[in-house]
Amino acid sequence: MAMLEEKKYGVHDGPVVDAESGSPVGEKNGAYYDDTGAVPGESFTYGDSTTAKIQRFAGRFKIEQRGIERVPESERTDSNLHKIGTMWLAANMVVSSFAIGALAVPIFYLGFVDALLTIFFINILGIFPVCFFSTFGPRFGLRQMVLSRYFYGYYGVKLIAFFNVLACVGWSSVNVIVGAQILNAINSNVPGWAGIIIIAAATFFVTLFGYKVVHAYEFWSWIPCFIVFLIVLGEFVHSGQFSNIPMGVGESEAGAVLSFAASVFGFATGWTSYAADYTVYQPTNSSKTKVFLWTFAGLIFPLCFTEMLGLAVVTASVNNPTVAEGYDTNIGVLLAYVLAPLGRFGQFCLVILALSIIGNNCPNIYSVTFSLQVMSRWTAVVPRFIWTFIGTVIYCAIAIPGYSHFASVLEDFMLLIGYWLAIYEGIALTEHFFFKHGFNGYDMTIYRDASRLPPGIAAIVAFCFGIMGAVMGMAQVWFIGPIGRLIGTGYGGDIGFPLAFAFSAISYGVMRTFEKRYFKR
């Protein structure tokens, strides 16, 4: 070890033990686990393996070396709770959330008031799981995907990690396309691939250094974005092009509201599978209520503000063909139209909005590494920052050819994410409240022990039931489920996410009862 606290840890050729208490300290993949499963930060550089050498090199540049290992209580020193709020504030004060609100009129044909109410209430519903699971980080010092072993088992969580990798990479691809479109709207000589690489490179630089730098960047990055959005609001109000589109009625209105709600919910709840990743360095005695409320405030304000602004701006498309044509092209053209009267300053504002995607993608690219590490023992050996680079390359490879398909890709992907996360939440919340009976039901000494964690059979089967519920309730252009078809007219109404939650939660509750009775764990 670079410096293994000699008073606490003994180092020798045989099994490593705690020098004071005699408790075992297990060695795995070059890291040393104490009797609570936590890993001291200095242990990552111990030894002569290639991984240890890479970690020592990274340590010279203050790059975070920790991956999915539990954070010791002595290293949970990030006591500034407001940083939790600014983390999510920056990640959502972005043009991607503006684009979600803009879907209401041209895609779902909603009025202004009904879309506004949908944005407000569905965002509250969507962020509650994010706020709740954020409280797990300080209590347990584990990343969200590792915590998920207590719901899905040691092997079952690999399926969830796979879906989360798809989510992280997919969200990053969609978001970076939005940013590249804005840069292209400013200067048509900047091709889409160049804009994608610029934003992706900046995001990689921030996430490379890890938790502290991600939080530091997000602490400030929301401010210029918020100012620019205020300028967009002021310019749009000054233009007088707002149109209070009347609310629809009847079956078609019900179907459209539900389908738009699915898109809003998918974006809001999309952070659930990373929630604890950004609170693991908070002290164990951090107030769960305060962590919850700071997360709530950091999410609800930017989501509602930007989505409602996007909704308001796109209402102009009803009476202004230029606005409608701009949206059909891409969201960047729409924003460029609003800011056009400001000339060069307006273009500068657009650059700020394009770069807001960095803050939007930081959580995706930082957290994708932990999902990859829980996949297998060999992926766990690969340092976090190397997976960060690999993830960046992959989402760029997806985004560059998909650059010209923004609206359809965004809508479909939002709904897809909403479906699998509703299933994840249904199973995790059922396990927490009905089988773990709260926070005291978690044994932190077993998070690496497949034989003592839940078998995961009930969770995987319930996940399949959740998929069945999603398919039955979805209403998409490419498929309308039998239940979704009964709502609304023509394109139906999307109730895939509530059905996915209900099917998974109920089936898991039944099967987990028998599983726990048989396996005793």
Coordinates of C-alpha atoms in Angstrom, one line a residue:
M1 CA 0.0 0.0 0.0
A2 CA 1.2 3.6 -0.6
M3 CA 0.6 4.2 3.1
L4 CA -1.6 1.7 4.9
E5 CA -2.3 3.2 8.3
E6 CA 0.2 1.1 10.2
K7 CA -1.7 1.5 13.5
K8 CA -4.9 0.1 12.0
Y9 CA -4.0 -2.3 9.3
G10 CA -1.3 -5.0 9.4
V11 CA 0.4 -6.0 6.1
H12 CA 2.1 -9.3 5.7
D13 CA 2.2 -12.4 3.5
G14 CA -0.7 -14.1 5.1
P15 CA -4.3 -13.0 5.6
V16 CA -4.6 -9.3 6.3
V17 CA -6.1 -8.5 9.7
D18 CA -7.1 -5.4 11.6
A19 CA -4.1 -4.9 14.0
E20 CA -6.3 -3.5 16.8
S21 CA -9.4 -5.7 16.8
G22 CA -8.2 -8.8 15.0
S23 CA -11.1 -8.6 12.6
P24 CA -10.4 -9.9 9.1
V25 CA -9.6 -7.5 6.3
G26 CA -10.2 -9.2 2.9
E27 CA -8.2 -8.5 -0.2
K28 CA -9.9 -8.5 -3.6
N29 CA -8.7 -6.9 -6.8
G30 CA -5.9 -5.1 -5.0
A31 CA -8.2 -3.4 -2.5
Y32 CA -8.4 -4.1 1.2
Y33 CA -11.9 -4.5 2.8
D34 CA -12.3 -4.0 6.5
D35 CA -14.8 -5.9 8.6
T36 CA -17.7 -3.7 7.3
G37 CA -16.7 -4.1 3.7
A38 CA -15.4 -0.5 3.4
V39 CA -12.1 0.2 1.5
P40 CA -9.6 2.8 2.7
G41 CA -8.7 5.2 -0.2
E42 CA -5.0 4.6 0.1
S43 CA -5.4 0.9 -0.5
F44 CA -6.0 1.3 -4.2
T45 CA -2.3 2.0 -4.9
Y46 CA -1.0 -1.0 -3.0
G47 CA 1.0 -3.7 -4.9
D48 CA 2.8 -4.1 -8.2
S49 CA -0.1 -5.1 -10.4
T50 CA -0.9 -3.1 -13.6
T51 CA -4.0 -1.8 -11.9
A52 CA -2.1 -0.5 -8.9
K53 CA 0.4 1.2 -11.1
I54 CA -2.3 2.9 -13.1
Q55 CA -4.0 4.0 -9.9
R56 CA -0.8 5.5 -8.6
F57 CA -0.3 7.4 -11.8
A58 CA -3.9 8.7 -11.6
G59 CA -3.4 9.7 -8.0
R60 CA -0.7 12.1 -9.0
F61 CA -3.3 14.2 -10.8
K62 CA -5.9 13.9 -8.0
I63 CA -8.1 11.6 -10.1
E64 CA -10.7 9.7 -8.0
Q65 CA -9.5 6.1 -7.7
R66 CA -12.6 4.6 -5.9
G67 CA -15.1 2.6 -7.9
I68 CA -17.8 0.4 -6.4
E69 CA -16.0 -0.2 -3.1
R70 CA -17.8 1.0 0.0
V71 CA -16.6 4.4 1.3
P72 CA -15.3 4.2 4.9
E73 CA -17.0 6.5 7.4
S74 CA -13.8 8.3 8.0
E75 CA -13.7 9.4 4.4
R76 CA -17.3 10.6 4.2
T77 CA -16.4 14.2 4.9
D78 CA -18.4 16.1 2.3
S79 CA -20.8 17.8 4.7
N80 CA -22.1 20.5 2.4
L81 CA -25.7 19.4 1.8
H82 CA -26.4 22.2 -0.6
K83 CA -24.0 20.7 -3.1
I84 CA -26.5 17.9 -3.5
G85 CA -29.1 20.5 -4.7
T86 CA -26.7 22.3 -7.0
M87 CA -25.6 18.9 -8.5
W88 CA -29.2 18.2 -9.7
L89 CA -29.9 21.9 -10.4
A90 CA -27.1 22.0 -13.0
A91 CA -27.9 18.6 -14.5
N92 CA -31.4 19.7 -15.3
M93 CA -31.0 23.4 -16.0
V94 CA -30.3 22.4 -19.6
V95 CA -31.6 22.5 -23.1
S96 CA -32.6 18.8 -23.0
S97 CA -35.3 19.5 -20.4
F98 CA -36.4 22.5 -22.4
A99 CA -36.9 20.1 -25.3
I100 CA -39.1 17.9 -23.2
G101 CA -41.6 20.7 -22.6
A102 CA -41.5 21.6 -26.3
L103 CA -42.8 18.1 -27.2
A104 CA -46.3 19.0 -25.8
V105 CA -47.7 20.9 -28.8
P106 CA -46.1 19.6 -32.0
I107 CA -46.0 15.9 -30.9
F108 CA -48.9 15.5 -28.5
Y109 CA -51.1 18.4 -29.6
L110 CA -51.9 19.6 -26.1
G111 CA -53.1 23.0 -24.9
F112 CA -51.0 25.2 -22.7
V113 CA -52.8 24.8 -19.3
D114 CA -53.1 21.0 -19.5
A115 CA -49.5 20.6 -20.6
L116 CA -48.4 23.0 -17.8
L117 CA -50.2 21.0 -15.1
T118 CA -48.9 17.7 -16.5
I119 CA -45.3 19.0 -16.3
F120 CA -45.8 20.1 -12.7
F121 CA -47.5 17.1 -11.2
I122 CA -45.7 14.4 -13.1
N123 CA -42.3 15.9 -12.3
I124 CA -43.1 15.7 -8.6
L125 CA -44.0 12.0 -9.1
G126 CA -40.9 11.3 -11.1
I127 CA -38.4 12.8 -8.8
F128 CA -39.6 11.2 -5.5
P129 CA -37.6 8.0 -6.1
V130 CA -34.5 10.0 -6.9
C131 CA -34.8 12.0 -3.6
F132 CA -35.5 8.8 -1.6
F133 CA -32.6 6.8 -2.9
S134 CA -30.3 9.8 -2.5
T135 CA -30.7 9.3 1.3
F136 CA -29.1 5.8 1.0
G137 CA -25.6 7.2 0.0
P138 CA -24.7 8.8 3.4
R139 CA -26.2 6.0 5.4
F140 CA -24.4 3.1 3.6
G141 CA -21.6 4.6 1.5
L142 CA -22.4 2.5 -1.5
R143 CA -23.2 3.3 -5.1
Q144 CA -26.7 2.9 -6.3
M145 CA -25.9 -0.2 -8.5
V146 CA -24.2 -1.9 -5.5
L147 CA -27.1 -1.1 -3.3
S148 CA -29.3 -2.7 -5.9
R149 CA -27.7 -6.1 -4.9
Y150 CA -29.9 -5.9 -1.8
F151 CA -33.0 -5.8 -4.1
Y152 CA -31.9 -8.0 -7.1
G153 CA -29.2 -10.2 -5.6
Y154 CA -25.5 -10.4 -6.5
Y155 CA -26.2 -11.9 -10.0
G156 CA -29.6 -10.4 -10.7
V157 CA -28.2 -6.9 -10.4
K158 CA -26.1 -7.5 -13.5
L159 CA -29.3 -7.3 -15.6
I160 CA -30.2 -4.0 -14.0
A161 CA -26.6 -2.8 -14.5
F162 CA -27.0 -3.7 -18.2
F163 CA -30.1 -1.6 -18.5
N164 CA -28.5 1.3 -16.7
V165 CA -25.5 1.2 -19.1
L166 CA -28.0 1.5 -21.9
A167 CA -29.7 4.4 -20.1
C168 CA -26.4 6.3 -19.4
V169 CA -25.0 5.8 -22.9
G170 CA -28.4 6.5 -24.5
W171 CA -29.1 9.6 -22.5
S172 CA -25.6 10.9 -23.2
S173 CA -26.1 10.3 -27.0
V174 CA -29.5 12.0 -27.1
N175 CA -28.2 15.0 -25.0
V176 CA -25.0 15.6 -27.0
I177 CA -27.0 15.5 -30.2
V178 CA -29.1 18.4 -28.9
G179 CA -26.0 20.4 -28.0
A180 CA -24.5 19.7 -31.4
Q181 CA -27.7 20.9 -33.1
I182 CA -27.5 24.2 -31.3
L183 CA -23.8 24.7 -32.3
N184 CA -24.8 24.0 -35.9
A185 CA -27.7 26.5 -35.7
I186 CA -25.2 29.2 -34.6
N187 CA -22.7 28.3 -37.4
S188 CA -23.7 25.9 -40.1
N189 CA -20.0 25.4 -40.8
V190 CA -19.7 23.4 -37.6
P191 CA -20.8 19.9 -38.6
G192 CA -22.8 17.7 -36.2
W193 CA -19.9 15.4 -35.5
A194 CA -17.6 18.2 -34.5
G195 CA -20.1 19.6 -32.0
I196 CA -20.6 16.1 -30.5
I197 CA -16.9 15.7 -30.0
I198 CA -16.4 19.1 -28.5
I199 CA -19.1 18.6 -25.9
A200 CA -18.1 15.0 -25.2
A201 CA -14.5 15.9 -24.7
A202 CA -15.4 18.6 -22.2
T203 CA -17.7 16.2 -20.3
F204 CA -15.0 13.6 -20.2
F205 CA -12.5 16.0 -18.7
V206 CA -14.9 16.9 -15.8
T207 CA -15.9 13.3 -15.1
L208 CA -12.4 12.0 -15.4
F209 CA -11.4 13.5 -12.0
G210 CA -14.5 12.1 -10.3
Y211 CA -16.9 13.0 -7.5
K212 CA -15.3 16.2 -6.2
V213 CA -14.7 17.8 -9.6
V214 CA -18.2 16.8 -10.8
H215 CA -19.8 18.4 -7.8
A216 CA -17.5 21.5 -8.1
Y217 CA -18.4 21.9 -11.8
E218 CA -22.2 21.5 -11.2
F219 CA -22.0 23.9 -8.3
W220 CA -21.4 26.8 -10.7
S221 CA -22.4 25.7 -14.2
W222 CA -26.2 26.1 -13.7
I223 CA -25.8 29.9 -13.1
P224 CA -25.0 31.0 -16.7
C225 CA -27.6 28.6 -18.1
F226 CA -30.3 30.0 -15.8
I227 CA -29.4 33.5 -16.9
V228 CA -29.6 32.6 -20.6
F229 CA -33.0 30.9 -20.1
L230 CA -34.2 34.1 -18.4
I231 CA -33.0 36.0 -21.5
V232 CA -34.9 33.5 -23.7
L233 CA -38.0 34.1 -21.5
G234 CA -37.7 37.9 -21.8
E235 CA -37.1 37.9 -25.5
F236 CA -40.1 35.6 -26.1
V237 CA -42.4 37.7 -23.9
H238 CA -41.2 40.8 -25.8
S239 CA -42.0 39.1 -29.1
G240 CA -45.6 38.8 -28.2
Q241 CA -45.9 35.4 -30.0
F242 CA -47.2 33.4 -27.0
S243 CA -50.4 31.6 -27.8
N244 CA -52.7 30.3 -25.0
I245 CA -53.7 27.1 -26.9
P246 CA -57.0 25.9 -25.4
M247 CA -57.2 22.7 -23.6
G248 CA -58.7 19.7 -25.5
V249 CA -61.5 17.6 -24.3
G250 CA -62.7 14.0 -24.6
E251 CA -60.8 10.7 -25.2
S252 CA -58.2 12.1 -27.4
E253 CA -57.2 14.7 -24.8
A254 CA -56.9 12.0 -22.1
G255 CA -54.7 9.9 -24.4
A256 CA -52.4 12.8 -25.3
V257 CA -52.0 13.9 -21.7
L258 CA -51.0 10.4 -20.6
S259 CA -48.5 10.0 -23.4
F260 CA -46.9 13.4 -22.7
A261 CA -46.8 12.5 -19.0
A262 CA -44.8 9.3 -19.9
S263 CA -42.1 11.5 -21.6
V264 CA -42.0 13.9 -18.6
F265 CA -41.8 11.1 -16.1
G266 CA -39.1 9.3 -18.0
F267 CA -36.9 12.3 -18.0
A268 CA -37.5 13.2 -14.3
T269 CA -37.1 9.7 -12.9
G270 CA -34.2 8.8 -15.1
W271 CA -31.8 9.8 -12.3
T272 CA -33.1 7.2 -9.9
S273 CA -30.5 4.6 -10.9
Y274 CA -27.6 6.9 -10.0
A275 CA -29.1 8.7 -7.0
A276 CA -26.8 7.4 -4.2
D277 CA -23.7 7.9 -6.3
Y278 CA -23.7 11.6 -5.5
T279 CA -24.2 11.3 -1.8
V280 CA -21.7 8.5 -0.8
Y281 CA -19.2 10.9 0.6
Q282 CA -21.7 12.6 2.8
P283 CA -21.3 11.9 6.6
T284 CA -23.2 9.0 8.0
N285 CA -25.1 11.2 10.4
S286 CA -26.4 13.5 7.6
S287 CA -30.1 14.2 8.0
K288 CA -32.2 12.0 5.7
T289 CA -34.8 14.7 5.6
K290 CA -32.4 17.4 4.5
V291 CA -30.8 15.2 1.9
F292 CA -34.2 14.4 0.5
L293 CA -35.3 18.1 0.5
W294 CA -32.1 19.4 -1.1
T295 CA -32.4 16.7 -3.8
F296 CA -36.1 17.6 -4.3
A297 CA -35.3 21.4 -4.6
G298 CA -32.4 20.7 -6.9
L299 CA -34.7 18.7 -9.3
I300 CA -38.1 20.3 -9.2
F301 CA -37.1 23.9 -9.9
P302 CA -35.0 23.4 -13.1
L303 CA -37.3 20.7 -14.5
C304 CA -40.4 22.7 -14.1
F305 CA -38.8 26.0 -15.2
T306 CA -37.1 24.7 -18.3
E307 CA -40.0 22.5 -19.5
M308 CA -42.6 25.1 -18.9
L309 CA -40.4 27.6 -20.9
G310 CA -40.1 25.1 -23.7
L311 CA -43.8 24.6 -23.7
A312 CA -44.5 28.4 -23.8
V313 CA -42.0 29.0 -26.6
V314 CA -43.4 26.2 -28.8
T315 CA -46.9 27.6 -28.6
A316 CA -45.8 30.2 -31.1
S317 CA -45.7 27.4 -33.7
V318 CA -49.4 27.5 -34.0
N319 CA -49.5 30.9 -35.6
N320 CA -46.0 31.2 -36.8
P321 CA -44.9 28.8 -39.6
T322 CA -41.3 29.9 -39.1
V323 CA -41.3 28.6 -35.5
A324 CA -43.0 25.4 -36.5
E325 CA -40.4 24.9 -39.2
G326 CA -37.6 25.6 -36.7
Y327 CA -38.9 22.9 -34.3
D328 CA -39.2 20.4 -37.2
T329 CA -35.6 21.1 -38.0
N330 CA -34.2 20.8 -34.5
I331 CA -34.5 22.5 -31.1
G332 CA -31.4 24.6 -31.8
V333 CA -33.1 26.3 -34.7
L334 CA -36.1 27.1 -32.4
L335 CA -33.9 28.7 -29.8
A336 CA -31.9 30.6 -32.4
Y337 CA -35.1 32.1 -33.7
V338 CA -36.1 33.4 -30.3
L339 CA -32.6 34.9 -29.6
A340 CA -32.1 36.2 -33.2
P341 CA -33.0 39.8 -32.3
L342 CA -30.0 39.9 -29.9
G343 CA -27.5 39.4 -32.8
R344 CA -24.0 38.3 -31.7
F345 CA -25.0 38.3 -28.1
G346 CA -27.8 35.9 -28.9
Q347 CA -25.4 33.6 -30.5
F348 CA -23.2 33.7 -27.4
C349 CA -26.2 32.7 -25.4
L350 CA -26.8 29.7 -27.7
V351 CA -23.2 28.6 -27.1
I352 CA -23.9 28.7 -23.3
L353 CA -27.0 26.5 -23.8
A354 CA -25.1 24.1 -26.0
L355 CA -22.4 23.7 -23.4
S356 CA -25.1 23.1 -20.7
I357 CA -25.1 19.6 -22.1
I358 CA -21.8 19.1 -20.3
G359 CA -23.6 19.4 -16.9
N360 CA -26.4 17.2 -18.2
N361 CA -24.1 14.4 -19.2
C362 CA -21.8 14.4 -16.3
P363 CA -24.0 12.2 -14.1
N364 CA -24.5 9.8 -17.0
I365 CA -20.8 9.3 -17.8
Y366 CA -19.7 9.4 -14.1
S367 CA -22.3 6.7 -13.1
V368 CA -22.0 4.4 -16.1
T369 CA -18.7 3.3 -14.7
F370 CA -20.2 1.7 -11.6
S371 CA -22.7 -0.2 -13.7
L372 CA -19.9 -1.6 -15.8
Q373 CA -17.9 -2.5 -12.7
V374 CA -20.7 -4.6 -11.1
M375 CA -21.0 -6.6 -14.3
S376 CA -18.2 -9.0 -13.4
R377 CA -15.0 -9.5 -11.5
W378 CA -12.8 -8.5 -14.4
T379 CA -14.7 -5.3 -15.1
A380 CA -14.4 -4.4 -11.4
V381 CA -10.6 -4.5 -11.7
V382 CA -10.7 -1.9 -14.5
P383 CA -10.3 1.6 -12.8
R384 CA -13.3 3.9 -12.9
F385 CA -11.6 6.6 -15.0
I386 CA -10.8 4.1 -17.8
W387 CA -14.5 3.1 -18.0
T388 CA -15.3 6.8 -18.2
F389 CA -13.2 7.1 -21.4
I390 CA -14.7 3.9 -22.9
G391 CA -18.2 5.1 -22.2
T392 CA -17.4 8.5 -23.8
V393 CA -16.2 6.8 -27.0
I394 CA -19.2 4.5 -27.2
Y395 CA -21.8 7.3 -26.9
C396 CA -20.0 9.4 -29.4
A397 CA -20.1 6.5 -31.8
I398 CA -23.8 6.3 -31.3
A399 CA -24.5 10.0 -31.5
I400 CA -22.6 10.9 -34.6
P401 CA -24.7 8.7 -37.0
G402 CA -27.9 9.4 -35.1
Y403 CA -27.4 13.2 -35.3
S404 CA -30.3 13.9 -37.7
H405 CA -33.0 12.0 -35.9
F406 CA -33.6 14.1 -32.8
A407 CA -37.4 14.3 -32.2
S408 CA -38.3 10.6 -32.8
V409 CA -35.2 9.3 -30.9
L410 CA -35.8 11.5 -27.9
E411 CA -39.5 10.7 -27.6
D412 CA -39.0 6.9 -27.9
F413 CA -36.0 6.9 -25.6
M414 CA -37.8 8.9 -22.9
L415 CA -40.6 6.3 -22.8
L416 CA -38.3 3.4 -22.8
I417 CA -36.3 4.7 -19.9
G418 CA -39.6 5.4 -18.0
Y419 CA -40.6 1.8 -18.4
W420 CA -37.5 0.1 -17.1
L421 CA -37.0 2.5 -14.2
A422 CA -40.6 2.1 -13.1
I423 CA -39.9 -1.6 -12.8
Y424 CA -36.7 -0.9 -10.9
E425 CA -38.5 1.3 -8.5
G426 CA -41.4 -1.1 -8.0
I427 CA -39.1 -3.9 -6.9
A428 CA -36.7 -1.8 -4.9
L429 CA -39.3 0.1 -2.9
T430 CA -41.3 -3.1 -2.2
E431 CA -38.1 -4.8 -0.9
H432 CA -37.2 -1.8 1.2
F433 CA -40.5 -1.2 2.9
F434 CA -42.0 -4.7 3.1
F435 CA -39.0 -7.0 3.5
K436 CA -36.2 -4.9 4.8
H437 CA -38.6 -2.9 6.9
G438 CA -36.6 0.3 6.5
F439 CA -32.9 1.2 6.7
N440 CA -32.1 -1.1 9.6
G441 CA -32.7 -4.1 7.5
Y442 CA -29.5 -3.8 5.5
D443 CA -26.4 -5.8 6.6
M444 CA -23.4 -3.9 5.1
T445 CA -21.0 -6.8 5.7
I446 CA -22.7 -8.9 2.9
Y447 CA -22.8 -6.6 -0.1
R448 CA -20.0 -8.7 -1.8
D449 CA -21.4 -12.1 -0.6
A450 CA -23.6 -13.7 -3.2
S451 CA -24.5 -16.5 -0.8
R452 CA -26.0 -14.1 1.8
L453 CA -27.7 -11.6 -0.5
P454 CA -31.2 -12.2 -1.9
P455 CA -31.2 -15.0 -4.5
G456 CA -32.7 -12.5 -7.1
I457 CA -35.0 -15.1 -8.6
A458 CA -38.2 -13.2 -7.5
A459 CA -36.7 -9.9 -8.7
I460 CA -35.9 -11.2 -12.2
V461 CA -39.3 -12.8 -12.6
A462 CA -41.0 -9.7 -11.3
F463 CA -38.9 -7.6 -13.8
C464 CA -40.4 -9.8 -16.6
F465 CA -43.9 -9.1 -15.2
G466 CA -43.1 -5.4 -15.2
I467 CA -42.0 -5.6 -18.9
M468 CA -45.4 -7.3 -19.6
G469 CA -47.2 -4.4 -17.9
A470 CA -45.2 -1.8 -19.9
V471 CA -45.9 -3.5 -23.2
M472 CA -49.6 -3.8 -22.4
G473 CA -49.9 -0.1 -21.5
M474 CA -47.6 1.6 -23.9
A475 CA -48.8 3.7 -26.8
Q476 CA -46.1 4.4 -29.3
V477 CA -46.0 5.0 -33.0
W478 CA -44.4 1.6 -33.5
F479 CA -46.6 -0.3 -31.1
I480 CA -49.8 0.3 -29.1
G481 CA -50.5 -2.1 -26.3
P482 CA -53.9 -3.7 -25.8
I483 CA -54.6 -1.6 -22.7
G484 CA -53.1 1.6 -24.1
R485 CA -55.3 1.2 -27.2
L486 CA -58.4 1.5 -25.0
I487 CA -57.4 5.0 -24.0
G488 CA -57.9 8.0 -26.2
T489 CA -58.4 7.7 -30.0
G490 CA -56.1 6.8 -32.8
Y491 CA -52.7 6.7 -31.1
G492 CA -54.1 5.6 -27.7
G493 CA -52.8 6.7 -24.3
D494 CA -49.6 5.6 -22.7
I495 CA -50.0 4.1 -19.2
G496 CA -46.9 1.9 -19.6
F497 CA -45.0 3.2 -16.6
P498 CA -47.8 2.9 -14.0
L499 CA -48.6 -0.6 -15.2
A500 CA -44.9 -1.5 -15.2
F501 CA -44.6 -0.3 -11.6
A502 CA -47.8 -2.1 -10.5
F503 CA -47.0 -5.4 -12.2
S504 CA -43.5 -5.6 -10.9
A505 CA -44.3 -4.5 -7.3
I506 CA -47.2 -6.8 -6.8
S507 CA -45.6 -9.9 -8.5
Y508 CA -42.4 -9.2 -6.5
G509 CA -44.2 -9.0 -3.2
V510 CA -45.9 -12.4 -3.8
M511 CA -42.8 -14.2 -5.1
R512 CA -40.3 -12.6 -2.6
T513 CA -42.5 -13.9 0.2
F514 CA -42.0 -17.5 -0.9
E515 CA -38.4 -16.9 -1.9
K516 CA -37.4 -15.6 1.5
R517 CA -39.2 -18.4 3.2
Y518 CA -37.4 -21.0 1.2
F519 CA -33.9 -19.5 1.0
K520 CA -33.9 -17.7 4.4
R521 CA -32.3 -14.6 2.9

